mmCIF file with all atom_site columns, C-alpha atoms and ligand atoms in Angstrom:
data_model
loop_
_atom_site.group_PDB
_atom_site.id
_atom_site.type_symbol
_atom_site.label_atom_id
_atom_site.label_alt_id
_atom_site.label_comp_id
_atom_site.label_asym_id
_atom_site.label_entity_id
_atom_site.label_seq_id
_atom_site.pdbx_PDB_ins_code
_atom_site.Cartn_x
_atom_site.Cartn_y
_atom_site.Cartn_z
_atom_site.occupancy
_atom_site.B_iso_or_equiv
_atom_site.pdbx_formal_charge
_atom_site.auth_seq_id
_atom_site.auth_comp_id
_atom_site.auth_asym_id
_atom_site.auth_atom_id
_atom_site.pdbx_PDB_model_num
ATOM   1   C  CA  . UNK A 1 1   ? 98.089  82.122  92.280  1.00 59.00 ? 1   UNK A CA  1
ATOM   2   C  CA  . UNK A 1 2   ? 98.641  85.441  93.901  1.00 79.00 ? 2   UNK A CA  1
ATOM   3   C  CA  . UNK A 1 3   ? 100.779 86.551  96.847  1.00 90.00 ? 3   UNK A CA  1
ATOM   4   C  CA  . UNK A 1 4   ? 98.235  85.797  99.492  1.00 95.00 ? 4   UNK A CA  1
ATOM   5   C  CA  . UNK A 1 5   ? 96.570  82.671  100.837 1.00 96.00 ? 5   UNK A CA  1
ATOM   6   C  CA  . UNK A 1 6   ? 93.028  83.966  101.078 1.00 97.00 ? 6   UNK A CA  1
ATOM   7   C  CA  . UNK A 1 7   ? 91.646  80.761  102.641 1.00 97.00 ? 7   UNK A CA  1
ATOM   8   C  CA  . UNK A 1 8   ? 94.269  80.874  105.356 1.00 97.00 ? 8   UNK A CA  1
ATOM   9   C  CA  . UNK A 1 9   ? 93.663  84.542  106.010 1.00 98.00 ? 9   UNK A CA  1
ATOM   10  C  CA  . UNK A 1 10  ? 89.964  83.901  106.190 1.00 98.00 ? 10  UNK A CA  1
ATOM   11  C  CA  . UNK A 1 11  ? 90.349  81.143  108.779 1.00 98.00 ? 11  UNK A CA  1
ATOM   12  C  CA  . UNK A 1 12  ? 92.655  83.296  110.865 1.00 98.00 ? 12  UNK A CA  1
ATOM   13  C  CA  . UNK A 1 13  ? 90.473  86.418  110.858 1.00 98.00 ? 13  UNK A CA  1
ATOM   14  C  CA  . UNK A 1 14  ? 87.320  84.370  111.567 1.00 98.00 ? 14  UNK A CA  1
ATOM   15  C  CA  . UNK A 1 15  ? 88.771  83.546  115.015 1.00 98.00 ? 15  UNK A CA  1
ATOM   16  C  CA  . UNK A 1 16  ? 89.012  87.251  115.873 1.00 98.00 ? 16  UNK A CA  1
ATOM   17  C  CA  . UNK A 1 17  ? 85.439  88.215  114.922 1.00 98.00 ? 17  UNK A CA  1
ATOM   18  C  CA  . UNK A 1 18  ? 81.962  87.475  116.139 1.00 98.00 ? 18  UNK A CA  1
ATOM   19  C  CA  . UNK A 1 19  ? 79.538  85.792  113.716 1.00 98.00 ? 19  UNK A CA  1
ATOM   20  C  CA  . UNK A 1 20  ? 77.948  88.967  112.416 1.00 97.00 ? 20  UNK A CA  1
ATOM   21  C  CA  . UNK A 1 21  ? 81.215  90.788  111.969 1.00 98.00 ? 21  UNK A CA  1
ATOM   22  C  CA  . UNK A 1 22  ? 82.652  87.834  110.026 1.00 98.00 ? 22  UNK A CA  1
ATOM   23  C  CA  . UNK A 1 23  ? 79.578  87.745  107.742 1.00 98.00 ? 23  UNK A CA  1
ATOM   24  C  CA  . UNK A 1 24  ? 79.992  91.458  107.189 1.00 98.00 ? 24  UNK A CA  1
ATOM   25  C  CA  . UNK A 1 25  ? 83.702  90.894  106.454 1.00 98.00 ? 25  UNK A CA  1
ATOM   26  C  CA  . UNK A 1 26  ? 82.868  88.343  103.778 1.00 98.00 ? 26  UNK A CA  1
ATOM   27  C  CA  . UNK A 1 27  ? 80.322  90.744  102.304 1.00 98.00 ? 27  UNK A CA  1
ATOM   28  C  CA  . UNK A 1 28  ? 82.927  93.490  102.121 1.00 98.00 ? 28  UNK A CA  1
ATOM   29  C  CA  . UNK A 1 29  ? 85.460  91.091  100.590 1.00 98.00 ? 29  UNK A CA  1
ATOM   30  C  CA  . UNK A 1 30  ? 83.080  90.039  97.783  1.00 98.00 ? 30  UNK A CA  1
ATOM   31  C  CA  . UNK A 1 31  ? 81.686  93.494  97.223  1.00 98.00 ? 31  UNK A CA  1
ATOM   32  C  CA  . UNK A 1 32  ? 85.224  94.953  97.095  1.00 98.00 ? 32  UNK A CA  1
ATOM   33  C  CA  . UNK A 1 33  ? 86.230  92.380  94.493  1.00 98.00 ? 33  UNK A CA  1
ATOM   34  C  CA  . UNK A 1 34  ? 83.137  93.243  92.350  1.00 98.00 ? 34  UNK A CA  1
ATOM   35  C  CA  . UNK A 1 35  ? 84.026  96.980  92.577  1.00 98.00 ? 35  UNK A CA  1
ATOM   36  C  CA  . UNK A 1 36  ? 87.638  96.115  91.696  1.00 98.00 ? 36  UNK A CA  1
ATOM   37  C  CA  . UNK A 1 37  ? 86.325  94.332  88.565  1.00 98.00 ? 37  UNK A CA  1
ATOM   38  C  CA  . UNK A 1 38  ? 84.266  97.359  87.699  1.00 98.00 ? 38  UNK A CA  1
ATOM   39  C  CA  . UNK A 1 39  ? 87.104  99.877  88.159  1.00 98.00 ? 39  UNK A CA  1
ATOM   40  C  CA  . UNK A 1 40  ? 90.094  97.804  86.989  1.00 98.00 ? 40  UNK A CA  1
ATOM   41  C  CA  . UNK A 1 41  ? 91.678  97.492  90.422  1.00 98.00 ? 41  UNK A CA  1
ATOM   42  C  CA  . UNK A 1 42  ? 93.679  94.512  91.697  1.00 98.00 ? 42  UNK A CA  1
ATOM   43  C  CA  . UNK A 1 43  ? 91.199  91.784  92.710  1.00 98.00 ? 43  UNK A CA  1
ATOM   44  C  CA  . UNK A 1 44  ? 93.488  90.104  95.167  1.00 98.00 ? 44  UNK A CA  1
ATOM   45  C  CA  . UNK A 1 45  ? 94.388  93.323  96.984  1.00 98.00 ? 45  UNK A CA  1
ATOM   46  C  CA  . UNK A 1 46  ? 90.682  94.210  97.133  1.00 98.00 ? 46  UNK A CA  1
ATOM   47  C  CA  . UNK A 1 47  ? 89.873  90.840  98.691  1.00 98.00 ? 47  UNK A CA  1
ATOM   48  C  CA  . UNK A 1 48  ? 92.696  90.960  101.226 1.00 98.00 ? 48  UNK A CA  1
ATOM   49  C  CA  . UNK A 1 49  ? 91.818  94.529  102.236 1.00 98.00 ? 49  UNK A CA  1
ATOM   50  C  CA  . UNK A 1 50  ? 88.149  93.582  102.526 1.00 98.00 ? 50  UNK A CA  1
ATOM   51  C  CA  . UNK A 1 51  ? 88.950  90.513  104.562 1.00 98.00 ? 51  UNK A CA  1
ATOM   52  C  CA  . UNK A 1 52  ? 91.137  92.369  107.017 1.00 98.00 ? 52  UNK A CA  1
ATOM   53  C  CA  . UNK A 1 53  ? 89.488  95.801  107.186 1.00 98.00 ? 53  UNK A CA  1
ATOM   54  C  CA  . UNK A 1 54  ? 87.695  95.075  110.482 1.00 98.00 ? 54  UNK A CA  1
ATOM   55  C  CA  . UNK A 1 55  ? 90.236  92.648  111.946 1.00 98.00 ? 55  UNK A CA  1
ATOM   56  C  CA  . UNK A 1 56  ? 90.596  94.887  115.053 1.00 98.00 ? 56  UNK A CA  1
ATOM   57  C  CA  . UNK A 1 57  ? 86.858  95.625  115.418 1.00 98.00 ? 57  UNK A CA  1
ATOM   58  C  CA  . UNK A 1 58  ? 86.030  93.022  118.054 1.00 98.00 ? 58  UNK A CA  1
ATOM   59  C  CA  . UNK A 1 59  ? 88.902  93.911  120.343 1.00 98.00 ? 59  UNK A CA  1
ATOM   60  C  CA  . UNK A 1 60  ? 87.427  95.518  123.554 1.00 98.00 ? 60  UNK A CA  1
ATOM   61  C  CA  . UNK A 1 61  ? 87.804  99.318  123.556 1.00 97.00 ? 61  UNK A CA  1
ATOM   62  C  CA  . UNK A 1 62  ? 90.166  99.523  126.485 1.00 96.00 ? 62  UNK A CA  1
ATOM   63  C  CA  . UNK A 1 63  ? 92.403  96.963  124.847 1.00 98.00 ? 63  UNK A CA  1
ATOM   64  C  CA  . UNK A 1 64  ? 92.248  98.902  121.590 1.00 97.00 ? 64  UNK A CA  1
ATOM   65  C  CA  . UNK A 1 65  ? 93.517  101.982 123.368 1.00 97.00 ? 65  UNK A CA  1
ATOM   66  C  CA  . UNK A 1 66  ? 96.217  100.026 125.141 1.00 97.00 ? 66  UNK A CA  1
ATOM   67  C  CA  . UNK A 1 67  ? 97.381  98.287  121.939 1.00 98.00 ? 67  UNK A CA  1
ATOM   68  C  CA  . UNK A 1 68  ? 97.541  101.626 120.121 1.00 97.00 ? 68  UNK A CA  1
ATOM   69  C  CA  . UNK A 1 69  ? 99.533  103.222 122.940 1.00 97.00 ? 69  UNK A CA  1
ATOM   70  C  CA  . UNK A 1 70  ? 101.962 100.311 123.053 1.00 97.00 ? 70  UNK A CA  1
ATOM   71  C  CA  . UNK A 1 71  ? 102.589 100.855 119.369 1.00 97.00 ? 71  UNK A CA  1
ATOM   72  C  CA  . UNK A 1 72  ? 103.172 104.622 119.720 1.00 96.00 ? 72  UNK A CA  1
ATOM   73  C  CA  . UNK A 1 73  ? 99.948  105.579 117.949 1.00 96.00 ? 73  UNK A CA  1
ATOM   74  C  CA  . UNK A 1 74  ? 98.811  109.042 118.945 1.00 94.00 ? 74  UNK A CA  1
ATOM   75  C  CA  . UNK A 1 75  ? 95.182  109.012 119.974 1.00 96.00 ? 75  UNK A CA  1
ATOM   76  C  CA  . UNK A 1 76  ? 93.098  112.073 119.198 1.00 94.00 ? 76  UNK A CA  1
ATOM   77  C  CA  . UNK A 1 77  ? 90.369  113.475 121.464 1.00 93.00 ? 77  UNK A CA  1
ATOM   78  C  CA  . UNK A 1 78  ? 87.601  112.139 119.247 1.00 93.00 ? 78  UNK A CA  1
ATOM   79  C  CA  . UNK A 1 79  ? 89.208  108.706 119.168 1.00 94.00 ? 79  UNK A CA  1
ATOM   80  C  CA  . UNK A 1 80  ? 89.561  108.743 122.931 1.00 94.00 ? 80  UNK A CA  1
ATOM   81  C  CA  . UNK A 1 81  ? 85.853  109.350 123.389 1.00 93.00 ? 81  UNK A CA  1
ATOM   82  C  CA  . UNK A 1 82  ? 84.825  107.038 120.517 1.00 94.00 ? 82  UNK A CA  1
ATOM   83  C  CA  . UNK A 1 83  ? 87.519  104.339 120.641 1.00 95.00 ? 83  UNK A CA  1
ATOM   84  C  CA  . UNK A 1 84  ? 85.795  102.235 117.993 1.00 95.00 ? 84  UNK A CA  1
ATOM   85  C  CA  . UNK A 1 85  ? 87.321  104.736 115.523 1.00 96.00 ? 85  UNK A CA  1
ATOM   86  C  CA  . UNK A 1 86  ? 90.729  103.226 116.420 1.00 97.00 ? 86  UNK A CA  1
ATOM   87  C  CA  . UNK A 1 87  ? 89.810  99.876  114.808 1.00 98.00 ? 87  UNK A CA  1
ATOM   88  C  CA  . UNK A 1 88  ? 90.869  101.096 111.375 1.00 98.00 ? 88  UNK A CA  1
ATOM   89  C  CA  . UNK A 1 89  ? 94.236  102.331 112.446 1.00 97.00 ? 89  UNK A CA  1
ATOM   90  C  CA  . UNK A 1 90  ? 94.853  99.329  114.709 1.00 98.00 ? 90  UNK A CA  1
ATOM   91  C  CA  . UNK A 1 91  ? 93.496  97.101  111.939 1.00 98.00 ? 91  UNK A CA  1
ATOM   92  C  CA  . UNK A 1 92  ? 96.118  98.307  109.530 1.00 98.00 ? 92  UNK A CA  1
ATOM   93  C  CA  . UNK A 1 93  ? 98.853  97.735  112.117 1.00 98.00 ? 93  UNK A CA  1
ATOM   94  C  CA  . UNK A 1 94  ? 97.619  94.217  112.865 1.00 98.00 ? 94  UNK A CA  1
ATOM   95  C  CA  . UNK A 1 95  ? 97.213  93.403  109.178 1.00 98.00 ? 95  UNK A CA  1
ATOM   96  C  CA  . UNK A 1 96  ? 100.946 93.895  108.951 1.00 98.00 ? 96  UNK A CA  1
ATOM   97  C  CA  . UNK A 1 97  ? 102.029 92.553  112.364 1.00 98.00 ? 97  UNK A CA  1
ATOM   98  C  CA  . UNK A 1 98  ? 99.796  89.541  112.594 1.00 98.00 ? 98  UNK A CA  1
ATOM   99  C  CA  . UNK A 1 99  ? 98.671  88.737  109.020 1.00 98.00 ? 99  UNK A CA  1
ATOM   100 C  CA  . UNK A 1 100 ? 101.941 89.564  107.309 1.00 97.00 ? 100 UNK A CA  1
ATOM   101 C  CA  . UNK A 1 101 ? 100.598 92.128  104.847 1.00 98.00 ? 101 UNK A CA  1
ATOM   102 C  CA  . UNK A 1 102 ? 103.315 94.528  103.688 1.00 98.00 ? 102 UNK A CA  1
ATOM   103 C  CA  . UNK A 1 103 ? 101.515 96.090  100.763 1.00 98.00 ? 103 UNK A CA  1
ATOM   104 C  CA  . UNK A 1 104 ? 101.040 99.787  101.477 1.00 98.00 ? 104 UNK A CA  1
ATOM   105 C  CA  . UNK A 1 105 ? 97.977  100.055 99.240  1.00 98.00 ? 105 UNK A CA  1
ATOM   106 C  CA  . UNK A 1 106 ? 96.170  97.382  101.211 1.00 98.00 ? 106 UNK A CA  1
ATOM   107 C  CA  . UNK A 1 107 ? 97.320  98.799  104.546 1.00 98.00 ? 107 UNK A CA  1
ATOM   108 C  CA  . UNK A 1 108 ? 96.114  102.327 103.720 1.00 98.00 ? 108 UNK A CA  1
ATOM   109 C  CA  . UNK A 1 109 ? 92.778  101.024 102.473 1.00 98.00 ? 109 UNK A CA  1
ATOM   110 C  CA  . UNK A 1 110 ? 92.306  99.419  105.907 1.00 98.00 ? 110 UNK A CA  1
ATOM   111 C  CA  . UNK A 1 111 ? 93.644  102.553 107.638 1.00 98.00 ? 111 UNK A CA  1
ATOM   112 C  CA  . UNK A 1 112 ? 91.148  104.931 106.028 1.00 98.00 ? 112 UNK A CA  1
ATOM   113 C  CA  . UNK A 1 113 ? 88.068  102.738 105.707 1.00 98.00 ? 113 UNK A CA  1
ATOM   114 C  CA  . UNK A 1 114 ? 86.060  104.391 108.495 1.00 97.00 ? 114 UNK A CA  1
ATOM   115 C  CA  . UNK A 1 115 ? 86.560  108.123 107.928 1.00 97.00 ? 115 UNK A CA  1
ATOM   116 C  CA  . UNK A 1 116 ? 87.763  108.255 104.364 1.00 98.00 ? 116 UNK A CA  1
ATOM   117 C  CA  . UNK A 1 117 ? 90.165  111.015 103.532 1.00 98.00 ? 117 UNK A CA  1
ATOM   118 C  CA  . UNK A 1 118 ? 90.697  113.588 100.788 1.00 98.00 ? 118 UNK A CA  1
ATOM   119 C  CA  . UNK A 1 119 ? 92.087  112.261 97.487  1.00 98.00 ? 119 UNK A CA  1
ATOM   120 C  CA  . UNK A 1 120 ? 91.794  108.561 98.199  1.00 98.00 ? 120 UNK A CA  1
ATOM   121 C  CA  . UNK A 1 121 ? 93.371  105.857 96.046  1.00 98.00 ? 121 UNK A CA  1
ATOM   122 C  CA  . UNK A 1 122 ? 91.050  103.616 94.025  1.00 98.00 ? 122 UNK A CA  1
ATOM   123 C  CA  . UNK A 1 123 ? 91.521  100.779 96.525  1.00 98.00 ? 123 UNK A CA  1
ATOM   124 C  CA  . UNK A 1 124 ? 90.762  103.093 99.475  1.00 98.00 ? 124 UNK A CA  1
ATOM   125 C  CA  . UNK A 1 125 ? 87.560  104.215 97.794  1.00 98.00 ? 125 UNK A CA  1
ATOM   126 C  CA  . UNK A 1 126 ? 86.632  100.592 96.988  1.00 98.00 ? 126 UNK A CA  1
ATOM   127 C  CA  . UNK A 1 127 ? 86.965  99.425  100.568 1.00 98.00 ? 127 UNK A CA  1
ATOM   128 C  CA  . UNK A 1 128 ? 85.292  102.551 101.962 1.00 98.00 ? 128 UNK A CA  1
ATOM   129 C  CA  . UNK A 1 129 ? 82.357  101.982 99.594  1.00 98.00 ? 129 UNK A CA  1
ATOM   130 C  CA  . UNK A 1 130 ? 82.159  98.167  100.008 1.00 98.00 ? 130 UNK A CA  1
ATOM   131 C  CA  . UNK A 1 131 ? 82.035  98.598  103.742 1.00 98.00 ? 131 UNK A CA  1
ATOM   132 C  CA  . UNK A 1 132 ? 78.891  100.731 103.371 1.00 98.00 ? 132 UNK A CA  1
ATOM   133 C  CA  . UNK A 1 133 ? 77.022  98.825  100.640 1.00 98.00 ? 133 UNK A CA  1
ATOM   134 C  CA  . UNK A 1 134 ? 77.848  95.137  101.259 1.00 98.00 ? 134 UNK A CA  1
ATOM   135 C  CA  . UNK A 1 135 ? 74.691  92.960  101.178 1.00 97.00 ? 135 UNK A CA  1
ATOM   136 C  CA  . UNK A 1 136 ? 74.412  92.423  104.950 1.00 95.00 ? 136 UNK A CA  1
ATOM   137 C  CA  . UNK A 1 137 ? 74.041  96.158  105.603 1.00 93.00 ? 137 UNK A CA  1
ATOM   138 C  CA  . UNK A 1 138 ? 70.512  97.387  106.077 1.00 91.00 ? 138 UNK A CA  1
ATOM   139 C  CA  . UNK A 1 139 ? 70.513  100.456 108.296 1.00 85.00 ? 139 UNK A CA  1
ATOM   140 C  CA  . UNK A 1 140 ? 72.123  103.126 106.237 1.00 86.00 ? 140 UNK A CA  1
ATOM   141 C  CA  . UNK A 1 141 ? 70.193  105.794 104.351 1.00 82.00 ? 141 UNK A CA  1
ATOM   142 C  CA  . UNK A 1 142 ? 69.535  105.446 100.612 1.00 92.00 ? 142 UNK A CA  1
ATOM   143 C  CA  . UNK A 1 143 ? 71.165  102.058 100.274 1.00 96.00 ? 143 UNK A CA  1
ATOM   144 C  CA  . UNK A 1 144 ? 69.500  100.851 97.033  1.00 96.00 ? 144 UNK A CA  1
ATOM   145 C  CA  . UNK A 1 145 ? 70.484  104.106 95.280  1.00 97.00 ? 145 UNK A CA  1
ATOM   146 C  CA  . UNK A 1 146 ? 74.066  104.133 96.653  1.00 98.00 ? 146 UNK A CA  1
ATOM   147 C  CA  . UNK A 1 147 ? 74.524  100.479 95.743  1.00 98.00 ? 147 UNK A CA  1
ATOM   148 C  CA  . UNK A 1 148 ? 73.579  101.157 92.159  1.00 98.00 ? 148 UNK A CA  1
ATOM   149 C  CA  . UNK A 1 149 ? 75.627  104.330 91.957  1.00 98.00 ? 149 UNK A CA  1
ATOM   150 C  CA  . UNK A 1 150 ? 78.692  102.527 93.276  1.00 98.00 ? 150 UNK A CA  1
ATOM   151 C  CA  . UNK A 1 151 ? 79.050  100.679 89.987  1.00 98.00 ? 151 UNK A CA  1
ATOM   152 C  CA  . UNK A 1 152 ? 78.693  103.857 87.906  1.00 98.00 ? 152 UNK A CA  1
ATOM   153 C  CA  . UNK A 1 153 ? 80.705  106.605 89.622  1.00 98.00 ? 153 UNK A CA  1
ATOM   154 C  CA  . UNK A 1 154 ? 83.017  105.786 92.500  1.00 98.00 ? 154 UNK A CA  1
ATOM   155 C  CA  . UNK A 1 155 ? 83.888  109.386 93.416  1.00 98.00 ? 155 UNK A CA  1
ATOM   156 C  CA  . UNK A 1 156 ? 80.263  110.453 93.501  1.00 98.00 ? 156 UNK A CA  1
ATOM   157 C  CA  . UNK A 1 157 ? 79.471  107.405 95.590  1.00 98.00 ? 157 UNK A CA  1
ATOM   158 C  CA  . UNK A 1 158 ? 82.185  108.296 98.119  1.00 98.00 ? 158 UNK A CA  1
ATOM   159 C  CA  . UNK A 1 159 ? 80.791  111.854 98.241  1.00 98.00 ? 159 UNK A CA  1
ATOM   160 C  CA  . UNK A 1 160 ? 77.314  110.495 98.832  1.00 97.00 ? 160 UNK A CA  1
ATOM   161 C  CA  . UNK A 1 161 ? 78.338  108.057 101.561 1.00 97.00 ? 161 UNK A CA  1
ATOM   162 C  CA  . UNK A 1 162 ? 80.310  110.774 103.362 1.00 97.00 ? 162 UNK A CA  1
ATOM   163 C  CA  . UNK A 1 163 ? 77.340  113.135 103.143 1.00 96.00 ? 163 UNK A CA  1
ATOM   164 C  CA  . UNK A 1 164 ? 74.889  110.545 104.515 1.00 95.00 ? 164 UNK A CA  1
ATOM   165 C  CA  . UNK A 1 165 ? 77.306  109.511 107.233 1.00 95.00 ? 165 UNK A CA  1
ATOM   166 C  CA  . UNK A 1 166 ? 77.935  113.101 108.368 1.00 95.00 ? 166 UNK A CA  1
ATOM   167 C  CA  . UNK A 1 167 ? 74.222  113.768 108.305 1.00 93.00 ? 167 UNK A CA  1
ATOM   168 C  CA  . UNK A 1 168 ? 73.595  110.685 110.428 1.00 92.00 ? 168 UNK A CA  1
ATOM   169 C  CA  . UNK A 1 169 ? 76.330  111.607 112.928 1.00 90.00 ? 169 UNK A CA  1
ATOM   170 C  CA  . UNK A 1 170 ? 75.228  115.257 112.965 1.00 90.00 ? 170 UNK A CA  1
ATOM   171 C  CA  . UNK A 1 171 ? 71.785  114.211 114.103 1.00 90.00 ? 171 UNK A CA  1
ATOM   172 C  CA  . UNK A 1 172 ? 73.276  113.009 117.359 1.00 84.00 ? 172 UNK A CA  1
ATOM   173 C  CA  . UNK A 1 173 ? 74.249  109.460 116.519 1.00 81.00 ? 173 UNK A CA  1
ATOM   174 C  CA  . UNK A 1 174 ? 77.941  109.666 117.262 1.00 83.00 ? 174 UNK A CA  1
ATOM   175 C  CA  . UNK A 1 175 ? 81.042  111.814 117.204 1.00 88.00 ? 175 UNK A CA  1
ATOM   176 C  CA  . UNK A 1 176 ? 82.522  112.974 113.965 1.00 92.00 ? 176 UNK A CA  1
ATOM   177 C  CA  . UNK A 1 177 ? 86.176  112.553 113.190 1.00 94.00 ? 177 UNK A CA  1
ATOM   178 C  CA  . UNK A 1 178 ? 87.390  115.792 111.553 1.00 95.00 ? 178 UNK A CA  1
ATOM   179 C  CA  . UNK A 1 179 ? 88.900  113.677 108.773 1.00 96.00 ? 179 UNK A CA  1
ATOM   180 C  CA  . UNK A 1 180 ? 85.426  112.746 107.581 1.00 96.00 ? 180 UNK A CA  1
ATOM   181 C  CA  . UNK A 1 181 ? 84.572  116.407 107.092 1.00 96.00 ? 181 UNK A CA  1
ATOM   182 C  CA  . UNK A 1 182 ? 87.811  117.067 105.185 1.00 97.00 ? 182 UNK A CA  1
ATOM   183 C  CA  . UNK A 1 183 ? 87.073  114.058 103.020 1.00 98.00 ? 183 UNK A CA  1
ATOM   184 C  CA  . UNK A 1 184 ? 83.536  115.249 102.346 1.00 97.00 ? 184 UNK A CA  1
ATOM   185 C  CA  . UNK A 1 185 ? 84.733  118.755 101.492 1.00 96.00 ? 185 UNK A CA  1
ATOM   186 C  CA  . UNK A 1 186 ? 87.227  117.303 99.035  1.00 97.00 ? 186 UNK A CA  1
ATOM   187 C  CA  . UNK A 1 187 ? 84.758  115.020 97.236  1.00 97.00 ? 187 UNK A CA  1
ATOM   188 C  CA  . UNK A 1 188 ? 81.978  117.594 97.302  1.00 96.00 ? 188 UNK A CA  1
ATOM   189 C  CA  . UNK A 1 189 ? 84.301  120.104 95.623  1.00 95.00 ? 189 UNK A CA  1
ATOM   190 C  CA  . UNK A 1 190 ? 84.857  117.670 92.759  1.00 94.00 ? 190 UNK A CA  1
ATOM   191 C  CA  . UNK A 1 191 ? 81.189  117.850 91.805  1.00 93.00 ? 191 UNK A CA  1
ATOM   192 C  CA  . UNK A 1 192 ? 79.626  120.934 93.239  1.00 88.00 ? 192 UNK A CA  1
ATOM   193 C  CA  . UNK A 1 193 ? 80.405  124.625 93.412  1.00 74.00 ? 193 UNK A CA  1
ATOM   194 C  CA  . UNK A 1 194 ? 81.731  125.740 96.782  1.00 68.00 ? 194 UNK A CA  1
ATOM   195 C  CA  . UNK A 1 195 ? 82.865  128.980 98.321  1.00 64.00 ? 195 UNK A CA  1
ATOM   196 C  CA  . UNK A 1 196 ? 86.432  129.552 99.529  1.00 57.00 ? 196 UNK A CA  1
ATOM   197 C  CA  . UNK A 1 197 ? 85.688  127.856 102.808 1.00 63.00 ? 197 UNK A CA  1
ATOM   198 C  CA  . UNK A 1 198 ? 84.488  124.756 101.051 1.00 57.00 ? 198 UNK A CA  1
ATOM   199 C  CA  . UNK A 1 199 ? 80.840  125.408 101.948 1.00 66.00 ? 199 UNK A CA  1
ATOM   200 C  CA  . UNK A 1 200 ? 78.338  124.566 99.259  1.00 62.00 ? 200 UNK A CA  1
ATOM   201 C  CA  . UNK A 1 201 ? 76.845  127.501 97.403  1.00 64.00 ? 201 UNK A CA  1
ATOM   202 C  CA  . UNK A 1 202 ? 73.173  126.823 97.627  1.00 57.00 ? 202 UNK A CA  1
ATOM   203 C  CA  . UNK A 1 203 ? 71.764  129.631 95.501  1.00 46.00 ? 203 UNK A CA  1
HETATM 204 FE FE1 . LIG B 2 .   ? 85.146  99.107  110.170 1.00 89.23 ? 301 LIG B FE1 1
HETATM 205 FE FE1 . LIG B 2 .   ? 83.370  97.139  108.229 1.00 89.23 ? 302 LIG B FE1 1
#
């Protein structure tokens, strides 16, 4: 047995989420554990992070802002106008406060699951990817391809997800957190030639 009671955590988080979000959560938990098997990461940490990654998602936006302020979290302009972005930061805080998770690897995987960031840990990449490809998802671009790629090359998958997400947001579907661009630049540079500003050389 590991350090966490997954059944108990599951029951607890279920109360905080609507039906669809809970089903998504289970999807992320199982997908994250499959990716952890594939990449030799800790299965239990992957499950706990998957289970709790959206634990703050169903809190109303005004309450999210209030809870962040109460905890001294600085809220950026983008987060103020798209408060749903706060659910990852608040989620990491609540995972610790309310669910008793002290493991920094798990907490940072929750913290960065929405935007990603440059140079992510394996667990961060696993949760970021599982959130996008879990079986209940259907809207995102190129899902069958990304799902397959996820079990072959995790860095390339992260790059691909960031690219598709930025493209989706760029076409007017939401505000972009600057961290997503930094993350994309970082992962794009791992695979493709770029100029000194990080722009792709498209010759
Ligand atoms: Fe989320
Ligand atoms: Fe999610």
